[in-house]
Coordinates of C-alpha atoms in Angstrom, one line a residue:
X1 CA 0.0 0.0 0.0
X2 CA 1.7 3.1 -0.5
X3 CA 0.0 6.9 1.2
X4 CA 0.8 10.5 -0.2
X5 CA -0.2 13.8 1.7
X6 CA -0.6 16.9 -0.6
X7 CA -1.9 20.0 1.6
X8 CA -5.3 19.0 3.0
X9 CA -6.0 16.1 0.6
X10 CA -5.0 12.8 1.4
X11 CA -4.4 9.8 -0.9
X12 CA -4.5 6.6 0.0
X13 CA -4.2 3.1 -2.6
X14 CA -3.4 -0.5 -3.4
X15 CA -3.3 -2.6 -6.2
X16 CA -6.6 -4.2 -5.9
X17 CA -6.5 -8.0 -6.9
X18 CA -9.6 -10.2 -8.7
X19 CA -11.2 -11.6 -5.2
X20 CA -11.6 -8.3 -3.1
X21 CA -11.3 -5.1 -5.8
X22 CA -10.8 -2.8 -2.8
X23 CA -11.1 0.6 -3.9
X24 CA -8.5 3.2 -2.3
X25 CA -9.5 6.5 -0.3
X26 CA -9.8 9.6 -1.9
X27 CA -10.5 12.4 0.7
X28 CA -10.2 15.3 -2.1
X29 CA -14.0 16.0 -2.4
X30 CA -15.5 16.4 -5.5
X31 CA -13.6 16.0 -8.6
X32 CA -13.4 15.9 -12.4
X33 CA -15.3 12.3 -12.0
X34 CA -18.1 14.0 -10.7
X35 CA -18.3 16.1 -13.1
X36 CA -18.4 13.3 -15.8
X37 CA -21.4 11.8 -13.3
X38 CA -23.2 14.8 -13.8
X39 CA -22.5 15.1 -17.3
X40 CA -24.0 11.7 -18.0
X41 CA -27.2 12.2 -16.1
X42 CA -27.8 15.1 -18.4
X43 CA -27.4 13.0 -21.0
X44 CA -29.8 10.4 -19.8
X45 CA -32.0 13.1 -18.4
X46 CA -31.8 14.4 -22.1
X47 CA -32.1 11.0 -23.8
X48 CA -35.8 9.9 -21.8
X49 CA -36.9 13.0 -22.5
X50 CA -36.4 12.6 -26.5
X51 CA -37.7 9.2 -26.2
X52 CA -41.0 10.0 -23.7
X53 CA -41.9 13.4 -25.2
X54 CA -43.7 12.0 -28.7
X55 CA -46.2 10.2 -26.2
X56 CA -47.3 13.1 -24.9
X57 CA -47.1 16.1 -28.2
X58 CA -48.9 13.1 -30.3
X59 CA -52.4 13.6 -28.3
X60 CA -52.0 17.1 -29.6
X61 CA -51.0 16.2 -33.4
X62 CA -54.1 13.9 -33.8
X63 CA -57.2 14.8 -35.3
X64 CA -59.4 13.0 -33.1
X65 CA -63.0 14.2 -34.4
X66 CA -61.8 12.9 -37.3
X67 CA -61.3 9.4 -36.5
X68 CA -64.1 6.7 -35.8
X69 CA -64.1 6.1 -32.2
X70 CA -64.4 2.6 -31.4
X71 CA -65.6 1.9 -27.8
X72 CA -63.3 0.9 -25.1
X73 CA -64.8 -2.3 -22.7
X74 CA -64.8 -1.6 -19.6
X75 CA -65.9 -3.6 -16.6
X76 CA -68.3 -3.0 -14.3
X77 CA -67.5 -5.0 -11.4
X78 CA -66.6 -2.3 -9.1
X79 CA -70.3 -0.6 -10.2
X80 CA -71.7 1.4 -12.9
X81 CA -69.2 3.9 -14.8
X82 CA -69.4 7.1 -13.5
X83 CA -68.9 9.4 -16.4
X84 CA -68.0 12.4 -14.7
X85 CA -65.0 10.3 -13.7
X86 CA -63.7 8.3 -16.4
X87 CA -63.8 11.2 -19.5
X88 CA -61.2 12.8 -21.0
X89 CA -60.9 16.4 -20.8
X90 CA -61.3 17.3 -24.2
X91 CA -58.4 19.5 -25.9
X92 CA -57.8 21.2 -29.2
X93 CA -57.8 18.8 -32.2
X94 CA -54.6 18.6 -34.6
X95 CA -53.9 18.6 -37.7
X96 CA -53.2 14.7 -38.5
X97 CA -56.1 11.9 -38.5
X98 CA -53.8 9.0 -37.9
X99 CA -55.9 6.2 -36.4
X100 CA -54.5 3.8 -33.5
X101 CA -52.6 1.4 -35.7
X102 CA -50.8 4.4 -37.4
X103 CA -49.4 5.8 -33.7
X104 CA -48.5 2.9 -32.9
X105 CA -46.4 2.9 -35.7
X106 CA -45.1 6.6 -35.6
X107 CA -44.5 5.9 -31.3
X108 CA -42.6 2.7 -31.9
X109 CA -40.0 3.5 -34.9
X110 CA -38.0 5.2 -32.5
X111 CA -37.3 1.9 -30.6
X112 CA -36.3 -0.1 -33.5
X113 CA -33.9 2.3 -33.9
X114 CA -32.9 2.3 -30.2
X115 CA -32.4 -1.4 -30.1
X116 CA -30.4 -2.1 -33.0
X117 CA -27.7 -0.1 -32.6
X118 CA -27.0 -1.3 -29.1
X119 CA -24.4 -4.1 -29.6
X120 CA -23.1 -2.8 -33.1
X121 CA -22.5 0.4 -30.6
X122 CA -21.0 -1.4 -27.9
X123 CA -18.5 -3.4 -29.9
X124 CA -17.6 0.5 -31.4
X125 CA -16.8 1.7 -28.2
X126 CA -14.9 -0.5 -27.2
X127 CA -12.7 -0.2 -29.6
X128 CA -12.6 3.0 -30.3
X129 CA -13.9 5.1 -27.2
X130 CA -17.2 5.7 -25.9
X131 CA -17.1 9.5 -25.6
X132 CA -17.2 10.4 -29.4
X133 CA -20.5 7.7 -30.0
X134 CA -22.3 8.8 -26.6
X135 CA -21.9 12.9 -27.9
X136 CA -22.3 12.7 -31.2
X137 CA -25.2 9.7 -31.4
X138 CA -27.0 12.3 -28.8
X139 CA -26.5 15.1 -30.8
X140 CA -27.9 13.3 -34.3
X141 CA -31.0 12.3 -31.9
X142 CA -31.5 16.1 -31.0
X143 CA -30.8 17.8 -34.4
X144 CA -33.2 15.3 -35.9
X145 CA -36.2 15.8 -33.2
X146 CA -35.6 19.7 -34.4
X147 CA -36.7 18.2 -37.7
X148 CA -40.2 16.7 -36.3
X149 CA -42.4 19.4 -37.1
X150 CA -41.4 19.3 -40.3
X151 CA -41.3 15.5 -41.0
X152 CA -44.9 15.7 -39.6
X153 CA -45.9 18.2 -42.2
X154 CA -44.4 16.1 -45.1
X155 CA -45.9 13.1 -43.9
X156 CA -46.3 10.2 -41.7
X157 CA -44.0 8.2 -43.5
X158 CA -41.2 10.9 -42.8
X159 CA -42.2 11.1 -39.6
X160 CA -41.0 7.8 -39.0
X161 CA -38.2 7.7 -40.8
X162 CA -37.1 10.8 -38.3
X163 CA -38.1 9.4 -35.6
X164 CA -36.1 5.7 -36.6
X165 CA -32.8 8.0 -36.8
X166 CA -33.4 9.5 -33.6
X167 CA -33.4 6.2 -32.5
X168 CA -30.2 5.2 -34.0
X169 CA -28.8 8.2 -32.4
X170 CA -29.9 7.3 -29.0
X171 CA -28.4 3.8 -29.3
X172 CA -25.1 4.5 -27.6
X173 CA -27.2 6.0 -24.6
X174 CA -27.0 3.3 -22.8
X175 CA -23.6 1.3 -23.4
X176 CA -21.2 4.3 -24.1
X177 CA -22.4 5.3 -20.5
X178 CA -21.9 2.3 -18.7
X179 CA -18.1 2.1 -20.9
X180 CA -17.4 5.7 -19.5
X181 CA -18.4 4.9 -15.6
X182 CA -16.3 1.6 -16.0
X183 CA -13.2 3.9 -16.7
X184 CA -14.3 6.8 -14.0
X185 CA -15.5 5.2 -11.2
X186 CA -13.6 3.3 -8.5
X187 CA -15.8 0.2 -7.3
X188 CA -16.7 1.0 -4.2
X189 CA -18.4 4.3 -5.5
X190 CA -19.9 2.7 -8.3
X191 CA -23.1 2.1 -6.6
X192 CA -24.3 5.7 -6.1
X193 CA -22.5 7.4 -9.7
X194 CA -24.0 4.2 -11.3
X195 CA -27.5 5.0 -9.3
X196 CA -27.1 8.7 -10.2
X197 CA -26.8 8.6 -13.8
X198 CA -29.1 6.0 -14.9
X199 CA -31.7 7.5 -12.4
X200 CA -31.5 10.1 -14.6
X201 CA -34.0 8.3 -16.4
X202 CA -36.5 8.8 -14.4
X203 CA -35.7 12.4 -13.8
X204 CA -36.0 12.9 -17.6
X205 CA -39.6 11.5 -17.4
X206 CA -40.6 13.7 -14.0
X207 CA -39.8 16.8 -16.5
X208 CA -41.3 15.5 -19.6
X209 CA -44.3 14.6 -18.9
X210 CA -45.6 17.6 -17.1
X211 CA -43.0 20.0 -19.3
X212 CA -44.3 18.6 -22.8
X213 CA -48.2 19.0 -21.8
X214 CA -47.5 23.2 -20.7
X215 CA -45.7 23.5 -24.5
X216 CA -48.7 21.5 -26.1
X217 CA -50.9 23.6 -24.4
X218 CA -49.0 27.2 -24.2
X219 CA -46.0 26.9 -26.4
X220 CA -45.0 28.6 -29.4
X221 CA -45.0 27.6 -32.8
X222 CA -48.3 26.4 -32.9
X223 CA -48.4 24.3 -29.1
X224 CA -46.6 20.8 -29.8
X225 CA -44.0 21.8 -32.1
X226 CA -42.2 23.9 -29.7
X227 CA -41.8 20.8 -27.6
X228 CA -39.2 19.3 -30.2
X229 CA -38.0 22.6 -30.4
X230 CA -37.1 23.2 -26.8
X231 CA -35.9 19.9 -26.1
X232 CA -33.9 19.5 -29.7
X233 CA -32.2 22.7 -28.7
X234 CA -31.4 21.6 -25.0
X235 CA -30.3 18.8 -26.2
X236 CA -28.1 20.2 -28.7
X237 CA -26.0 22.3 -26.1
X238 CA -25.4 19.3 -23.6
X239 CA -24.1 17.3 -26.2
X240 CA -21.7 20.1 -28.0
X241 CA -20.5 20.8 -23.9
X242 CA -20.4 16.8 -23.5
X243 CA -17.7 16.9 -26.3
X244 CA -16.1 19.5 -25.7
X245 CA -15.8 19.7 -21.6
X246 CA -15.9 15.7 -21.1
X247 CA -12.9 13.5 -21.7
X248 CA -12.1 9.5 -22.6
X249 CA -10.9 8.5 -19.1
X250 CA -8.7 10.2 -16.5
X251 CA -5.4 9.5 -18.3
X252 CA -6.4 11.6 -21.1
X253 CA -8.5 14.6 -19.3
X254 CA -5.9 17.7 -19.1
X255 CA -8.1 19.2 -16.2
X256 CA -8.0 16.4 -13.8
X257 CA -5.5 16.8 -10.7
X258 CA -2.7 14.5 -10.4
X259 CA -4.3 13.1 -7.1
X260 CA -7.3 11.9 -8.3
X261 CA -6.2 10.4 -11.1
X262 CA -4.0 8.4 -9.5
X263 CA -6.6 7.3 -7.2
X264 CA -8.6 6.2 -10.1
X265 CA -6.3 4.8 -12.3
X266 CA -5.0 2.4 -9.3
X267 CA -8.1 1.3 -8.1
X268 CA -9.5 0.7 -12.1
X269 CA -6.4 -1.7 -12.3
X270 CA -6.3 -2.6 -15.8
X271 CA -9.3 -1.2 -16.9
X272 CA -8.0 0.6 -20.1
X273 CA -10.4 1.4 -23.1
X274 CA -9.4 1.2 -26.5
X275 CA -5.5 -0.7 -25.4
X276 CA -7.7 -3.7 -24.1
X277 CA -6.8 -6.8 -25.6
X278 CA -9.4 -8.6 -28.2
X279 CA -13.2 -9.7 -26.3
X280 CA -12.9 -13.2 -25.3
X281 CA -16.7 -13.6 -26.7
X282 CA -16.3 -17.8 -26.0
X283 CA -15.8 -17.0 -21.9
X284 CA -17.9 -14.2 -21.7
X285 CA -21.0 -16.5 -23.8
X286 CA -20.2 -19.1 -21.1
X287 CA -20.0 -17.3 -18.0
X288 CA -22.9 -18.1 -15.4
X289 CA -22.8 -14.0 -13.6
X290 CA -23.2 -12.7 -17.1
X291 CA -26.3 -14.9 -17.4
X292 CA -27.4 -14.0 -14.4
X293 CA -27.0 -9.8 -15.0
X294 CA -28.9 -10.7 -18.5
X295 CA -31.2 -12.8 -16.8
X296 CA -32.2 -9.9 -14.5
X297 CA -32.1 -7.3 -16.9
X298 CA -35.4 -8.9 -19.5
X299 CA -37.3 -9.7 -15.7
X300 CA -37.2 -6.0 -15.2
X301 CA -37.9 -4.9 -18.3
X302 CA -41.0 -6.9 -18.7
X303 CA -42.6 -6.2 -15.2
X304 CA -41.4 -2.3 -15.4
X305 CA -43.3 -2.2 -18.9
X306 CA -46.0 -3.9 -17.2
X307 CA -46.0 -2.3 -14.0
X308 CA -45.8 1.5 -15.7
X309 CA -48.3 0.7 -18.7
X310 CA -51.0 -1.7 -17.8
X311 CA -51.8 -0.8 -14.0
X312 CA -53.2 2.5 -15.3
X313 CA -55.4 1.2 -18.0
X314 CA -56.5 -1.6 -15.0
X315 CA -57.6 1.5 -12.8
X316 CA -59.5 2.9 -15.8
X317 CA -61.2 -0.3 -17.3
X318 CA -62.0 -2.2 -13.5
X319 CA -61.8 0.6 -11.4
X320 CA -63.3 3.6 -13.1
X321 CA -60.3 5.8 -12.6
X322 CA -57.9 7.5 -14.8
X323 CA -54.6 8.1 -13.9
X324 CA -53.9 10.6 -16.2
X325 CA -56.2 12.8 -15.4
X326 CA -54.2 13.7 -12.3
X327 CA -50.3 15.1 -13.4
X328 CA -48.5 14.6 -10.2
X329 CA -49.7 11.1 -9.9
X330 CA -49.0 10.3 -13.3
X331 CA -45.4 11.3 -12.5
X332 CA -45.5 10.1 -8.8
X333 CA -44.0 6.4 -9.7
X334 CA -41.2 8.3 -11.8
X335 CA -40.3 10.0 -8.2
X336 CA -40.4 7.8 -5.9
X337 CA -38.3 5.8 -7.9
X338 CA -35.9 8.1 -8.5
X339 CA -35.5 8.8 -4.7
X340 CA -35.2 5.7 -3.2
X341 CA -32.6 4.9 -6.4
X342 CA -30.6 7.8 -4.6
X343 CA -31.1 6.5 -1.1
X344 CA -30.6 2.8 -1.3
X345 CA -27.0 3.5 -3.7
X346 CA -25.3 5.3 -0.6
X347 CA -26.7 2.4 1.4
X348 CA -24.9 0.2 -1.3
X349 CA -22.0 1.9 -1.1
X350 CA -21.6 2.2 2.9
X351 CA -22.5 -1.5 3.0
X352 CA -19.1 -1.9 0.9
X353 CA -17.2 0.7 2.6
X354 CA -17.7 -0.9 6.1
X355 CA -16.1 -4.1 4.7
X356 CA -18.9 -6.1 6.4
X357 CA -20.0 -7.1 3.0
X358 CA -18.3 -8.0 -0.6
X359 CA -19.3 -6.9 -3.9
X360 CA -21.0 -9.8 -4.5
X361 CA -23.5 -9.8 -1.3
X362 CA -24.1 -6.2 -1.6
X363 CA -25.2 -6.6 -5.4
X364 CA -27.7 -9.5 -4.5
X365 CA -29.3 -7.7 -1.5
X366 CA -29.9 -4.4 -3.3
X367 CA -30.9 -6.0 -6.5
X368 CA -33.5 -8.6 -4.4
X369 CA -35.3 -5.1 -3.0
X370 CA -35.5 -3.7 -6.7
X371 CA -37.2 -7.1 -8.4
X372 CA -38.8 -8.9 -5.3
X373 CA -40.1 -5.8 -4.1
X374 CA -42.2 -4.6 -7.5
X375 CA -43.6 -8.2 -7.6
X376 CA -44.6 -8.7 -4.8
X377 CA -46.5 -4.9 -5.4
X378 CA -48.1 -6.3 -8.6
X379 CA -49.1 -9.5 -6.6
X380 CA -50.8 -7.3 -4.1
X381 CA -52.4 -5.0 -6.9
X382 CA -54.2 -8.0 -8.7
X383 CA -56.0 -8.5 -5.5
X384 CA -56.8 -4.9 -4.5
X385 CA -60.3 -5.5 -5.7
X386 CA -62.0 -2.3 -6.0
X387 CA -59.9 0.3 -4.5
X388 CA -58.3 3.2 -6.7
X389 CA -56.1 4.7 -4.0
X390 CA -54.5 1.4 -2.7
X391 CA -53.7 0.6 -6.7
X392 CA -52.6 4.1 -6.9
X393 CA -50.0 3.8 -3.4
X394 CA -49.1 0.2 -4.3
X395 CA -48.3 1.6 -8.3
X396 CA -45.8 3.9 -5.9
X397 CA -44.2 2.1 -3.4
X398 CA -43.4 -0.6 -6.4
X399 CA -42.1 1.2 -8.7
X400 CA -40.5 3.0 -6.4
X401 CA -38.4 -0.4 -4.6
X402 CA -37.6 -0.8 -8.5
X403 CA -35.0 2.1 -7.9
X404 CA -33.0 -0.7 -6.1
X405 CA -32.1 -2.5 -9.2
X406 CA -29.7 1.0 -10.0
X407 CA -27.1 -0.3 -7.1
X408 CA -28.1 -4.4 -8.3
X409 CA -27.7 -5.6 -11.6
X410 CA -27.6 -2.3 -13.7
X411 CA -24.0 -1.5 -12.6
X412 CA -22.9 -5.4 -11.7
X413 CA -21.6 -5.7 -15.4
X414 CA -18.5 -3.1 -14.0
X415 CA -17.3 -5.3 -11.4
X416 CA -17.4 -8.6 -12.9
X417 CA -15.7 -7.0 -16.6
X418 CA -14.8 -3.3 -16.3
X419 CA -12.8 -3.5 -19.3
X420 CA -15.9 -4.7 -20.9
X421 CA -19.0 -3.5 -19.1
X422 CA -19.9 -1.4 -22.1
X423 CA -20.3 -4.4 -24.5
X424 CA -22.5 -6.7 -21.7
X425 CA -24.9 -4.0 -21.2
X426 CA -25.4 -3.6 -25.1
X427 CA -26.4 -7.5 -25.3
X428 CA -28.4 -7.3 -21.9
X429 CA -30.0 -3.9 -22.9
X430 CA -31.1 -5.1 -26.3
X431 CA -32.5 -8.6 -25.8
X432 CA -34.1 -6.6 -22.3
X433 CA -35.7 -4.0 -24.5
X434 CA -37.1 -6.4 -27.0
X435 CA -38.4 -8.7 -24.0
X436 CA -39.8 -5.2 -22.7
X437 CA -41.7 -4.8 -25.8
X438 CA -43.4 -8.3 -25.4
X439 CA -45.3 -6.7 -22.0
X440 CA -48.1 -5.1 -23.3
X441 CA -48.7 -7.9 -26.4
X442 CA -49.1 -10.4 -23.9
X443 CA -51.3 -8.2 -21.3
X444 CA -53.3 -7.2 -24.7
X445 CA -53.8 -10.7 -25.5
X446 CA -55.0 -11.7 -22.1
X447 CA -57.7 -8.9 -21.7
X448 CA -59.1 -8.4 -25.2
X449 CA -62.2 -8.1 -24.9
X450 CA -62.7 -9.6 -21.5
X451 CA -61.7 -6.6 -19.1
X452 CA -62.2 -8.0 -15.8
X453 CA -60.2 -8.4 -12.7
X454 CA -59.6 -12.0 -13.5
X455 CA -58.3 -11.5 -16.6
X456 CA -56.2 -8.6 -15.2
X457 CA -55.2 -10.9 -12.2
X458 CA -53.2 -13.2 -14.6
X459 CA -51.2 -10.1 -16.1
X460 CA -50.1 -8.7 -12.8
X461 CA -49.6 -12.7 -12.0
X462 CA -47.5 -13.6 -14.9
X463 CA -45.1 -10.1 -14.5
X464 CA -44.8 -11.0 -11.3
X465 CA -43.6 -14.3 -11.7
X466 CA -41.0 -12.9 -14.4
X467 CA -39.6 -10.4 -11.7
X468 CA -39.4 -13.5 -9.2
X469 CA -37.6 -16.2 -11.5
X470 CA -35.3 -13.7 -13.1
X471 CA -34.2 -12.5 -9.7
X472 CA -33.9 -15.9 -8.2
X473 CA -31.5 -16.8 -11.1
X474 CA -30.0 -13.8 -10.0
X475 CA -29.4 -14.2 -6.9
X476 CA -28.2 -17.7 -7.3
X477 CA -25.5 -17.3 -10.4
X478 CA -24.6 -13.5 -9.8
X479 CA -21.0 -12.5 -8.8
X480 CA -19.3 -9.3 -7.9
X481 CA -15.9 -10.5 -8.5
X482 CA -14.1 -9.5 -11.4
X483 CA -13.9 -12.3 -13.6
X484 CA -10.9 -14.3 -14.5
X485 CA -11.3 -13.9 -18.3
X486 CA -10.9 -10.1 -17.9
X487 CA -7.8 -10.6 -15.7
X488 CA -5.0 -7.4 -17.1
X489 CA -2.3 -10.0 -15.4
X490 CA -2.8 -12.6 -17.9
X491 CA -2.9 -10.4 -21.2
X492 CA 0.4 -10.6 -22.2
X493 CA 0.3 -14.6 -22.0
X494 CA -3.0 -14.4 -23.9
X495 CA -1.2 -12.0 -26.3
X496 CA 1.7 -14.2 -26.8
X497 CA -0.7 -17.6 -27.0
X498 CA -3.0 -15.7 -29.8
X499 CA 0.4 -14.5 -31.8
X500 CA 1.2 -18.3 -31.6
X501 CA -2.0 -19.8 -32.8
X502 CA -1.7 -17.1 -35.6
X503 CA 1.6 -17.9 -36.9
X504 CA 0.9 -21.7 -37.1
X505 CA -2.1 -21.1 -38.9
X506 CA -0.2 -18.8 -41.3
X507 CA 2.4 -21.5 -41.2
X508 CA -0.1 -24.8 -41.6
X509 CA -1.3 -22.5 -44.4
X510 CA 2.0 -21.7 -46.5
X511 CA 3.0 -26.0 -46.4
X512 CA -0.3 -26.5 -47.5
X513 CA -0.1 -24.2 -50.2
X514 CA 3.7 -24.9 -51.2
X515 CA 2.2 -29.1 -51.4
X516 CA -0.3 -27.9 -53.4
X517 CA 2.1 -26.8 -56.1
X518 CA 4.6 -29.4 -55.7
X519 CA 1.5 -31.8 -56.4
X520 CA 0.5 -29.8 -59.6
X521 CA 4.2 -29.9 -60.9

């Protein structure tokens, strides 16, 4: 272990080792890796709000006079419906008599976009940086949603087509952050910067929703288009100071202090970007803890699409009550969720810090609150019978535990492979999205036409279920421990073993050509 004392700062580190990856003391305060934290939760702040804010402006775009309205079923279990209670508010009709089929078209060609560029972008980054991908993907998804407006008045079919690119831009969201934090942040405060960025999701929503119904309603521009206009342009600006202000890793970052980079680069041990030797894609394919993380990342997807999208349309089709209609409780899950993400990461992280418990132990524990907790909330909603407040309070509190799954599985992928955390969160996130997607299908499937609480008891059952088996596997394959196959000690062996293989294959290769001619003369 070795100690330096500069003025008031102290440093303290040690060459952490596979098993224990103790992080050294840093007593400096903030630094330039807070900084990058911050940085990235604008940038996923900025990236939900791109992806959320069609939902809302779309209700404005629609001419809805013009479309044949086809009656919703609704139950009546809990009593007759009680118009007064289950209308809309009416609101000015747009410009744009697309039916349902049609938005559903328009709301999902950003996600196609969105997943197919996750792994293509996470084999990118690794290779060649994160920082370039994460600022300018951003800034193609901003400059294009500047372009809505006018895609809209074109067409449909260019409004798509926009919408698909911004997609594409926001692809590297997701694992160009996690490849940054994985050359950042030391371990043991990986639980509250990882909490704090990606929390930023939710954040992004809390200002979306209520942000992008004020500029339908009051904006300029006509109402709706200002809301691609602010956004686009706020947007814009994060991603040109992003570039500009944000650098690769510590070693690279002129503005850093000597201190803290230190203390970073010994406790990241080996944890280079683009100098990382070749992905061992056969090891990480058979590893059991990268199973586990992917395991854990489609069980949350599918109960958080279920959780956030079906429990309000239960409440309107059983229970006569729309969520929507209220927009602090509409946004209330989005809090509470974002809170407790904040709260239960600097437990994480003091659980580590005492040295009570290992990477591995903390991971489990946290992540068990963020999946066991919102099932057991949907087990408990499909028997609320007919009670809109305990729905709305349960809808909550679950989503709201969710936040635990920040400190879980979301940043395990850094301690088991920091050299490759970026590339296993773009396979987890895109087979995760895609099994996200499958949510509402399934719930549709189960309550066509047959709205009642039975129906919507086998919905809440079956997300449930997915939360509990995905987090079971968790919790029995997980790991915190850095794995062996992305050991820095054993990459000059692995070097000189691939260099080998290659020149007795170029070798194997030359005899068999040089017998080849000798046969033919």
């Amino acid at each position: 272990m070795v100690s330096k004392t500069q003025g008031a700062r102290v440093l303290v580190w040690e060459q952490p080792g596979l098993e224990d990856q103790r992080s050294p003391r840093y007593t400096g305060g903030l630094g330039t890796r807070h900084w990058v934290t911050f940085m990235l939760f604008l940038g996923m702040a900025n990236a939900y709000i791109m992806r959320t804010n069609m939902s809302v402006a779309i209700v404005a775009m629609v001419n809805h006079t013009a479309l044949t309205v086809i009656a919703e079923e609704i139950d009546t279990e809990c009593g007759p419906v009680n118009p007064n209670k289950t209308s809309v508010v009416s609101t000015q009709d747009g410009d744009y008599a697309w039916d349902s089929s049609l938005q559903g078209y328009i709301l999902s060609s950003f996600f196609y976009g969105y997943v197919i560029t996750q792994i293509p972008f996470g084999i990118l980054s690794k290779r060649f940086g994160a920082r370039l991908f994460l600022g300018v993907g951003m800034l193609i998804n901003s400059v294009f949603g500047l372009l809505v407006p006018v895609a809209a008045e074109a067409g449909y079919g260019w409004l798509i087509v926009v919408r698909f690119i911004q997609g594409l831009g926001e692809g590297p969201i997701v694992p160009c952050t996690h490849a940054m934090l994985a050359k950042w942040v030391p371990p043991n405060e990986r639980s509250r910067m990882g909490a704090a960025v990606y929390a930023g999701a939710q954040f992004g929503t809390v200002i979306s929703m209520p942000l992008s119904g004020l500029l339908s309603a009051y904006g300029f521009a006509g109402g709706w288009p200002s809301i691609f206009y602010v956004f686009g342009m706020i947007g814009t600006v994060w991603c040109l100071a992003f570039l500009f202000f944000v650098s690769e890793d510590p070693e690279q970052c002129p503005r850093i202090k000597e201190t803290e980079k230190k203390y970073i680069v010994s406790s990241l041990w080996g944890a280079a970007g683009s100098s990382s030797p070749p992905i061992p894609w056969g090891k990480i394919l058979t590893s059991m803890p990268f199973w586990a993380i992917m395991l854990a990342h489609i069980g949350q997807n599918y109960g958080y699409e279920t959780l956030l999208t079906e429990l309000p349309t239960f409440m309107r089709q059983v229970l006569h009550f729309s969520i929507k209609d209220n927009g602090f409780v509409s946004a209330l899950p989005y809090l509470c969720m974002w809170l407790f993400s904040m709260f239960i990461s600097v437990v994480a992280d003091w659980m580590l810090s005492s040295g009570r418990f290992n990477h591995t132990q903390v991971r489990k524990i946290i992540n068990s609150i963020g999946q066991y907790g919102p099932a057991a909330g949907l087990f408990i909603a499909a028997n609320t019978g007919c009670n809109p407040a305990a729905t709305v309070a349960i809808l909550a509190v679950g989503v709201g535990l969710n936040g635990g799954i920040y400190s879980g599985f979301k940043v395990n992928h850094l301690d088991i492979s920091p050299r490759f955390a970026g590339i296993l969160m773009a396979f987890t996130n895109c087979l995760a999205n895609l099994m996200g997607l499958l949510a509402p299908i399934v719930a549709g499937h189960i309550i066509e036409g047959r709205p009642t609480q039975a129906q919507w008891r086998k919905v809440f059952y079956i997300a449930g279920g997915v939360y509990v088996v995905c987090a079971t596997f968790y919790n029995i394959f997980g790991s915190g421990r850095r794995q062996d196959w992305d050991n820095p000690a054993d990459d000059e062996a692995n070097a000189k073993k691939a260099a080998s293989k290659k020149a007795d294959k170029i070798e194997r290769k030359a005899a068999k050509n040089q017998n080849h001619a000798e046969t033919a003369h």
